[in-house]
PDB file of N, CA and C in Angstrom:
ATOM      1  N   MET K   1      -6.484   9.777 -16.754  1.00 92.00           N
ATOM      2  CA  MET K   1      -6.341  11.062 -17.403  1.00 92.00           C
ATOM      3  C   MET K   1      -6.049  10.823 -18.880  1.00 92.00           C
ATOM      4  N   THR K   2      -6.728  11.542 -19.701  1.00 96.00           N
ATOM      5  CA  THR K   2      -6.521  11.396 -21.142  1.00 96.00           C
ATOM      6  C   THR K   2      -5.308  12.206 -21.585  1.00 96.00           C
ATOM      7  N   ARG K   3      -4.823  11.929 -22.779  1.00 97.00           N
ATOM      8  CA  ARG K   3      -3.694  12.683 -23.334  1.00 97.00           C
ATOM      9  C   ARG K   3      -4.037  14.168 -23.441  1.00 97.00           C
ATOM     10  N   ASP K   4      -5.294  14.467 -23.844  1.00 97.00           N
ATOM     11  CA  ASP K   4      -5.710  15.874 -23.963  1.00 97.00           C
ATOM     12  C   ASP K   4      -5.697  16.568 -22.605  1.00 97.00           C
ATOM     13  N   GLN K   5      -6.159  15.868 -21.563  1.00 97.00           N
ATOM     14  CA  GLN K   5      -6.142  16.447 -20.226  1.00 97.00           C
ATOM     15  C   GLN K   5      -4.708  16.688 -19.764  1.00 97.00           C
ATOM     16  N   LEU K   6      -3.835  15.722 -20.022  1.00 96.00           N
ATOM     17  CA  LEU K   6      -2.432  15.875 -19.644  1.00 96.00           C
ATOM     18  C   LEU K   6      -1.799  17.045 -20.375  1.00 96.00           C
ATOM     19  N   LYS K   7      -2.061  17.137 -21.674  1.00 97.00           N
ATOM     20  CA  LYS K   7      -1.511  18.248 -22.445  1.00 97.00           C
ATOM     21  C   LYS K   7      -2.024  19.584 -21.914  1.00 97.00           C
ATOM     22  N   ALA K   8      -3.283  19.660 -21.536  1.00 97.00           N
ATOM     23  CA  ALA K   8      -3.847  20.906 -20.995  1.00 97.00           C
ATOM     24  C   ALA K   8      -3.140  21.294 -19.697  1.00 97.00           C
ATOM     25  N   VAL K   9      -2.888  20.325 -18.852  1.00 97.00           N
ATOM     26  CA  VAL K   9      -2.182  20.618 -17.592  1.00 97.00           C
ATOM     27  C   VAL K   9      -0.770  21.105 -17.894  1.00 97.00           C
ATOM     28  N   LEU K  10      -0.073  20.405 -18.780  1.00 96.00           N
ATOM     29  CA  LEU K  10       1.297  20.811 -19.109  1.00 96.00           C
ATOM     30  C   LEU K  10       1.328  22.191 -19.747  1.00 96.00           C
ATOM     31  N   ASP K  11       0.342  22.512 -20.567  1.00 97.00           N
ATOM     32  CA  ASP K  11       0.271  23.857 -21.143  1.00 97.00           C
ATOM     33  C   ASP K  11       0.063  24.910 -20.056  1.00 97.00           C
ATOM     34  N   ARG K  12      -0.767  24.586 -19.053  1.00 97.00           N
ATOM     35  CA  ARG K  12      -0.994  25.535 -17.955  1.00 97.00           C
ATOM     36  C   ARG K  12       0.274  25.738 -17.123  1.00 97.00           C
ATOM     37  N   VAL K  13       1.065  24.688 -16.984  1.00 97.00           N
ATOM     38  CA  VAL K  13       2.311  24.796 -16.226  1.00 97.00           C
ATOM     39  C   VAL K  13       3.178  25.912 -16.806  1.00 97.00           C
ATOM     40  N   LEU K  14       3.157  26.071 -18.105  1.00 97.00           N
ATOM     41  CA  LEU K  14       3.965  27.116 -18.748  1.00 97.00           C
ATOM     42  C   LEU K  14       3.517  28.520 -18.378  1.00 97.00           C
ATOM     43  N   THR K  15       2.333  28.661 -17.786  1.00 98.00           N
ATOM     44  CA  THR K  15       1.846  29.977 -17.360  1.00 98.00           C
ATOM     45  C   THR K  15       2.176  30.253 -15.889  1.00 98.00           C
ATOM     46  N   TRP K  16       2.687  29.252 -15.197  1.00 98.00           N
ATOM     47  CA  TRP K  16       3.005  29.404 -13.776  1.00 98.00           C
ATOM     48  C   TRP K  16       4.263  30.250 -13.594  1.00 98.00           C
ATOM     49  N   PRO K  17       4.448  30.771 -12.383  1.00 97.00           N
ATOM     50  CA  PRO K  17       5.700  31.489 -12.098  1.00 97.00           C
ATOM     51  C   PRO K  17       6.903  30.543 -12.291  1.00 97.00           C
ATOM     52  N   PRO K  18       8.053  31.107 -12.648  1.00 97.00           N
ATOM     53  CA  PRO K  18       9.234  30.279 -12.936  1.00 97.00           C
ATOM     54  C   PRO K  18       9.602  29.291 -11.820  1.00 97.00           C
ATOM     55  N   GLU K  19       9.488  29.715 -10.572  1.00 97.00           N
ATOM     56  CA  GLU K  19       9.877  28.808  -9.478  1.00 97.00           C
ATOM     57  C   GLU K  19       8.940  27.601  -9.389  1.00 97.00           C
ATOM     58  N   ARG K  20       7.667  27.799  -9.706  1.00 97.00           N
ATOM     59  CA  ARG K  20       6.722  26.674  -9.704  1.00 97.00           C
ATOM     60  C   ARG K  20       6.971  25.772 -10.911  1.00 97.00           C
ATOM     61  N   GLN K  21       7.349  26.368 -12.043  1.00 97.00           N
ATOM     62  CA  GLN K  21       7.715  25.561 -13.201  1.00 97.00           C
ATOM     63  C   GLN K  21       8.922  24.682 -12.874  1.00 97.00           C
ATOM     64  N   ASP K  22       9.883  25.252 -12.147  1.00 97.00           N
ATOM     65  CA  ASP K  22      11.055  24.476 -11.723  1.00 97.00           C
ATOM     66  C   ASP K  22      10.633  23.304 -10.849  1.00 97.00           C
ATOM     67  N   ASP K  23       9.704  23.561  -9.916  1.00 97.00           N
ATOM     68  CA  ASP K  23       9.205  22.482  -9.053  1.00 97.00           C
ATOM     69  C   ASP K  23       8.581  21.367  -9.880  1.00 97.00           C
ATOM     70  N   ALA K  24       7.749  21.741 -10.837  1.00 97.00           N
ATOM     71  CA  ALA K  24       7.073  20.753 -11.679  1.00 97.00           C
ATOM     72  C   ALA K  24       8.100  19.955 -12.480  1.00 97.00           C
ATOM     73  N   ALA K  25       9.070  20.632 -13.039  1.00 97.00           N
ATOM     74  CA  ALA K  25      10.103  19.949 -13.830  1.00 97.00           C
ATOM     75  C   ALA K  25      10.884  18.975 -12.955  1.00 97.00           C
ATOM     76  N   ARG K  26      11.218  19.398 -11.731  1.00 97.00           N
ATOM     77  CA  ARG K  26      11.957  18.513 -10.819  1.00 97.00           C
ATOM     78  C   ARG K  26      11.171  17.244 -10.509  1.00 97.00           C
ATOM     79  N   VAL K  27       9.875  17.397 -10.273  1.00 97.00           N
ATOM     80  CA  VAL K  27       9.031  16.233  -9.979  1.00 97.00           C
ATOM     81  C   VAL K  27       9.024  15.275 -11.170  1.00 97.00           C
ATOM     82  N   LEU K  28       8.845  15.822 -12.359  1.00 96.00           N
ATOM     83  CA  LEU K  28       8.806  14.964 -13.552  1.00 96.00           C
ATOM     84  C   LEU K  28      10.148  14.296 -13.818  1.00 96.00           C
ATOM     85  N   ILE K  29      11.235  15.016 -13.612  1.00 96.00           N
ATOM     86  CA  ILE K  29      12.574  14.435 -13.786  1.00 96.00           C
ATOM     87  C   ILE K  29      12.803  13.328 -12.764  1.00 96.00           C
ATOM     88  N   ASP K  30      12.388  13.559 -11.515  1.00 95.00           N
ATOM     89  CA  ASP K  30      12.510  12.525 -10.485  1.00 95.00           C
ATOM     90  C   ASP K  30      11.726  11.269 -10.865  1.00 95.00           C
ATOM     91  N   MET K  31      10.539  11.464 -11.428  1.00 94.00           N
ATOM     92  CA  MET K  31       9.728  10.320 -11.846  1.00 94.00           C
ATOM     93  C   MET K  31      10.443   9.534 -12.948  1.00 94.00           C
ATOM     94  N   GLU K  32      11.035  10.243 -13.897  1.00 94.00           N
ATOM     95  CA  GLU K  32      11.779   9.559 -14.965  1.00 94.00           C
ATOM     96  C   GLU K  32      12.940   8.760 -14.391  1.00 94.00           C
ATOM     97  N   GLU K  33      13.674   9.351 -13.450  1.00 93.00           N
ATOM     98  CA  GLU K  33      14.805   8.659 -12.838  1.00 93.00           C
ATOM     99  C   GLU K  33      14.344   7.415 -12.076  1.00 93.00           C
ATOM    100  N   GLN K  34      13.218   7.512 -11.392  1.00 91.00           N
ATOM    101  CA  GLN K  34      12.696   6.351 -10.674  1.00 91.00           C
ATOM    102  C   GLN K  34      12.358   5.226 -11.649  1.00 91.00           C
ATOM    103  N   ASP K  35      11.823   5.574 -12.802  1.00 91.00           N
ATOM    104  CA  ASP K  35      11.480   4.552 -13.799  1.00 91.00           C
ATOM    105  C   ASP K  35      12.718   3.838 -14.330  1.00 91.00           C
ATOM    106  N   ARG K  36      13.864   4.512 -14.315  1.00 92.00           N
ATOM    107  CA  ARG K  36      15.104   3.899 -14.794  1.00 92.00           C
ATOM    108  C   ARG K  36      15.787   3.052 -13.726  1.00 92.00           C
ATOM    109  N   SER K  37      15.337   3.154 -12.498  1.00 90.00           N
ATOM    110  CA  SER K  37      15.968   2.405 -11.410  1.00 90.00           C
ATOM    111  C   SER K  37      15.740   0.908 -11.588  1.00 90.00           C
ATOM    112  N   PRO K  38      16.781   0.099 -11.342  1.00 91.00           N
ATOM    113  CA  PRO K  38      16.598  -1.354 -11.441  1.00 91.00           C
ATOM    114  C   PRO K  38      15.897  -1.933 -10.215  1.00 91.00           C
ATOM    115  N   TYR K  39      15.706  -1.132  -9.189  1.00 90.00           N
ATOM    116  CA  TYR K  39      15.133  -1.632  -7.947  1.00 90.00           C
ATOM    117  C   TYR K  39      13.617  -1.510  -7.962  1.00 90.00           C
ATOM    118  N   ARG K  40      12.959  -2.571  -7.580  1.00 92.00           N
ATOM    119  CA  ARG K  40      11.501  -2.589  -7.515  1.00 92.00           C
ATOM    120  C   ARG K  40      11.087  -3.274  -6.223  1.00 92.00           C
ATOM    121  N   LEU K  41      10.058  -2.748  -5.576  1.00 93.00           N
ATOM    122  CA  LEU K  41       9.512  -3.386  -4.389  1.00 93.00           C
ATOM    123  C   LEU K  41       8.521  -4.462  -4.808  1.00 93.00           C
ATOM    124  N   SER K  42       8.533  -5.551  -4.059  1.00 95.00           N
ATOM    125  CA  SER K  42       7.516  -6.579  -4.281  1.00 95.00           C
ATOM    126  C   SER K  42       6.192  -6.058  -3.730  1.00 95.00           C
ATOM    127  N   ASN K  43       5.102  -6.714  -4.072  1.00 96.00           N
ATOM    128  CA  ASN K  43       3.800  -6.317  -3.527  1.00 96.00           C
ATOM    129  C   ASN K  43       3.811  -6.370  -2.006  1.00 96.00           C
ATOM    130  N   GLU K  44       4.482  -7.376  -1.455  1.00 97.00           N
ATOM    131  CA  GLU K  44       4.558  -7.507   0.002  1.00 97.00           C
ATOM    132  C   GLU K  44       5.333  -6.348   0.618  1.00 97.00           C
ATOM    133  N   GLN K  45       6.403  -5.921  -0.039  1.00 97.00           N
ATOM    134  CA  GLN K  45       7.185  -4.793   0.469  1.00 97.00           C
ATOM    135  C   GLN K  45       6.382  -3.497   0.401  1.00 97.00           C
ATOM    136  N   VAL K  46       5.629  -3.315  -0.667  1.00 96.00           N
ATOM    137  CA  VAL K  46       4.781  -2.124  -0.782  1.00 96.00           C
ATOM    138  C   VAL K  46       3.771  -2.111   0.360  1.00 96.00           C
ATOM    139  N   GLU K  47       3.134  -3.246   0.625  1.00 97.00           N
ATOM    140  CA  GLU K  47       2.174  -3.330   1.725  1.00 97.00           C
ATOM    141  C   GLU K  47       2.829  -3.021   3.066  1.00 97.00           C
ATOM    142  N   GLU K  48       4.050  -3.491   3.260  1.00 96.00           N
ATOM    143  CA  GLU K  48       4.771  -3.220   4.510  1.00 96.00           C
ATOM    144  C   GLU K  48       5.063  -1.730   4.659  1.00 96.00           C
ATOM    145  N   VAL K  49       5.479  -1.082   3.585  1.00 95.00           N
ATOM    146  CA  VAL K  49       5.728   0.364   3.626  1.00 95.00           C
ATOM    147  C   VAL K  49       4.437   1.106   3.974  1.00 95.00           C
ATOM    148  N   LEU K  50       3.339   0.736   3.321  1.00 97.00           N
ATOM    149  CA  LEU K  50       2.054   1.393   3.588  1.00 97.00           C
ATOM    150  C   LEU K  50       1.609   1.160   5.032  1.00 97.00           C
ATOM    151  N   ARG K  51       1.811  -0.050   5.533  1.00 95.00           N
ATOM    152  CA  ARG K  51       1.441  -0.349   6.923  1.00 95.00           C
ATOM    153  C   ARG K  51       2.256   0.505   7.892  1.00 95.00           C
ATOM    154  N   ARG K  52       3.557   0.586   7.641  1.00 93.00           N
ATOM    155  CA  ARG K  52       4.415   1.382   8.529  1.00 93.00           C
ATOM    156  C   ARG K  52       4.050   2.862   8.468  1.00 93.00           C
ATOM    157  N   GLN K  53       3.722   3.357   7.278  1.00 94.00           N
ATOM    158  CA  GLN K  53       3.296   4.760   7.165  1.00 94.00           C
ATOM    159  C   GLN K  53       2.019   4.995   7.962  1.00 94.00           C
ATOM    160  N   ARG K  54       1.066   4.061   7.857  1.00 95.00           N
ATOM    161  CA  ARG K  54      -0.185   4.175   8.621  1.00 95.00           C
ATOM    162  C   ARG K  54       0.100   4.165  10.116  1.00 95.00           C
ATOM    163  N   ASP K  55       0.926   3.211  10.546  1.00 94.00           N
ATOM    164  CA  ASP K  55       1.265   3.102  11.961  1.00 94.00           C
ATOM    165  C   ASP K  55       1.894   4.396  12.467  1.00 94.00           C
ATOM    166  N   PHE K  56       2.815   4.941  11.684  1.00 91.00           N
ATOM    167  CA  PHE K  56       3.493   6.163  12.100  1.00 91.00           C
ATOM    168  C   PHE K  56       2.498   7.318  12.191  1.00 91.00           C
ATOM    169  N   LYS K  57       1.644   7.422  11.189  1.00 93.00           N
ATOM    170  CA  LYS K  57       0.644   8.498  11.162  1.00 93.00           C
ATOM    171  C   LYS K  57      -0.309   8.403  12.350  1.00 93.00           C
ATOM    172  N   GLU K  58      -0.618   7.171  12.753  1.00 94.00           N
ATOM    173  CA  GLU K  58      -1.560   6.950  13.851  1.00 94.00           C
ATOM    174  C   GLU K  58      -0.872   6.865  15.217  1.00 94.00           C
ATOM    175  N   GLY K  59       0.414   7.238  15.269  1.00 91.00           N
ATOM    176  CA  GLY K  59       1.108   7.305  16.551  1.00 91.00           C
ATOM    177  C   GLY K  59       1.683   5.989  17.037  1.00 91.00           C
ATOM    178  N   ARG K  60       1.707   4.967  16.183  1.00 91.00           N
ATOM    179  CA  ARG K  60       2.255   3.671  16.598  1.00 91.00           C
ATOM    180  C   ARG K  60       3.689   3.473  16.121  1.00 91.00           C
ATOM    181  N   GLY K  61       4.263   4.476  15.509  1.00 85.00           N
ATOM    182  CA  GLY K  61       5.639   4.389  15.035  1.00 85.00           C
ATOM    183  C   GLY K  61       6.454   5.516  15.632  1.00 85.00           C
ATOM    184  N   ARG K  62       7.764   5.452  15.449  1.00 87.00           N
ATOM    185  CA  ARG K  62       8.621   6.516  15.969  1.00 87.00           C
ATOM    186  C   ARG K  62       9.889   6.588  15.132  1.00 87.00           C
ATOM    187  N   TYR K  63      10.571   7.719  15.230  1.00 88.00           N
ATOM    188  CA  TYR K  63      11.873   7.869  14.598  1.00 88.00           C
ATOM    189  C   TYR K  63      12.904   7.131  15.435  1.00 88.00           C
ATOM    190  N   ALA K  64      13.952   6.662  14.779  1.00 92.00           N
ATOM    191  CA  ALA K  64      15.067   6.067  15.518  1.00 92.00           C
ATOM    192  C   ALA K  64      15.800   7.176  16.259  1.00 92.00           C
ATOM    193  N   THR K  65      16.328   6.847  17.440  1.00 94.00           N
ATOM    194  CA  THR K  65      17.118   7.820  18.193  1.00 94.00           C
ATOM    195  C   THR K  65      18.492   7.942  17.546  1.00 94.00           C
ATOM    196  N   GLU K  66      19.225   8.980  17.930  1.00 93.00           N
ATOM    197  CA  GLU K  66      20.591   9.138  17.413  1.00 93.00           C
ATOM    198  C   GLU K  66      21.456   7.958  17.821  1.00 93.00           C
ATOM    199  N   GLU K  67      21.234   7.450  19.035  1.00 93.00           N
ATOM    200  CA  GLU K  67      22.009   6.304  19.504  1.00 93.00           C
ATOM    201  C   GLU K  67      21.704   5.055  18.668  1.00 93.00           C
ATOM    202  N   GLU K  68      20.442   4.856  18.345  1.00 95.00           N
ATOM    203  CA  GLU K  68      20.062   3.705  17.518  1.00 95.00           C
ATOM    204  C   GLU K  68      20.669   3.810  16.121  1.00 95.00           C
ATOM    205  N   MET K  69      20.669   5.011  15.554  1.00 92.00           N
ATOM    206  CA  MET K  69      21.252   5.195  14.225  1.00 92.00           C
ATOM    207  C   MET K  69      22.764   4.988  14.267  1.00 92.00           C
ATOM    208  N   ALA K  70      23.421   5.493  15.322  1.00 91.00           N
ATOM    209  CA  ALA K  70      24.871   5.300  15.452  1.00 91.00           C
ATOM    210  C   ALA K  70      25.199   3.815  15.530  1.00 91.00           C
ATOM    211  N   ALA K  71      24.387   3.048  16.270  1.00 93.00           N
ATOM    212  CA  ALA K  71      24.605   1.603  16.373  1.00 93.00           C
ATOM    213  C   ALA K  71      24.405   0.933  15.024  1.00 93.00           C
ATOM    214  N   LEU K  72      23.413   1.364  14.262  1.00 92.00           N
ATOM    215  CA  LEU K  72      23.175   0.796  12.942  1.00 92.00           C
ATOM    216  C   LEU K  72      24.350   1.076  12.020  1.00 92.00           C
ATOM    217  N   TRP K  73      24.824   2.334  12.003  1.00 91.00           N
ATOM    218  CA  TRP K  73      25.957   2.679  11.138  1.00 91.00           C
ATOM    219  C   TRP K  73      27.176   1.851  11.515  1.00 91.00           C
ATOM    220  N   LYS K  74      27.385   1.682  12.807  1.00 91.00           N
ATOM    221  CA  LYS K  74      28.535   0.897  13.268  1.00 91.00           C
ATOM    222  C   LYS K  74      28.388  -0.556  12.813  1.00 91.00           C
ATOM    223  N   LYS K  75      27.208  -1.112  12.970  1.00 92.00           N
ATOM    224  CA  LYS K  75      26.943  -2.495  12.559  1.00 92.00           C
ATOM    225  C   LYS K  75      27.175  -2.681  11.062  1.00 92.00           C
ATOM    226  N   CYS K  76      26.835  -1.668  10.278  1.00 91.00           N
ATOM    227  CA  CYS K  76      27.003  -1.733   8.823  1.00 91.00           C
ATOM    228  C   CYS K  76      28.431  -1.415   8.393  1.00 91.00           C
ATOM    229  N   GLY K  77      29.272  -1.059   9.358  1.00 88.00           N
ATOM    230  CA  GLY K  77      30.650  -0.729   9.030  1.00 88.00           C
ATOM    231  C   GLY K  77      30.836   0.648   8.445  1.00 88.00           C
ATOM    232  N   LEU K  78      29.859   1.505   8.668  1.00 82.00           N
ATOM    233  CA  LEU K  78      29.943   2.871   8.149  1.00 82.00           C
ATOM    234  C   LEU K  78      30.291   3.825   9.274  1.00 82.00           C
ATOM    235  N   VAL K  79      30.986   4.874   8.898  1.00 71.00           N
ATOM    236  CA  VAL K  79      31.320   5.899   9.875  1.00 71.00           C
ATOM    237  C   VAL K  79      30.105   6.798  10.065  1.00 71.00           C
ATOM    238  N   GLU K  80      29.823   7.115  11.307  1.00 60.00           N
ATOM    239  CA  GLU K  80      28.693   7.993  11.597  1.00 60.00           C
ATOM    240  C   GLU K  80      28.991   9.380  11.066  1.00 60.00           C
ATOM    241  N   VAL K  81      27.997   9.974  10.415  1.00 61.00           N
ATOM    242  CA  VAL K  81      28.133  11.321   9.871  1.00 61.00           C
ATOM    243  C   VAL K  81      27.489  12.290  10.844  1.00 61.00           C
ATOM    244  N   ARG K  82      28.248  13.262  11.274  1.00 62.00           N
ATOM    245  CA  ARG K  82      27.734  14.306  12.182  1.00 62.00           C
ATOM    246  C   ARG K  82      27.367  15.533  11.379  1.00 62.00           C
ATOM    247  N   ARG K  83      26.253  16.124  11.717  1.00 58.00           N
ATOM    248  CA  ARG K  83      25.846  17.370  11.045  1.00 58.00           C
ATOM    249  C   ARG K  83      26.287  18.541  11.851  1.00 58.00           C
TER     250      ARG K  83
END
């Protein structure tokens, strides 16, 4: 995307309803915060995340059960949070 194309999109955002402008601003702010994060995934970690997302989408993955999460929190020395 060229700078002119980006500017055109940002100019159009100003014509959107206020709640959609808020959504757009939140996304951009989140992106800025991610760029400031010291944490970065290696190429191998990115591939693993993509593989797991594919597996989950294709029915080969599952959510952890509440019991599994409670065991993980206990193992990590954290107190389980109840909603």
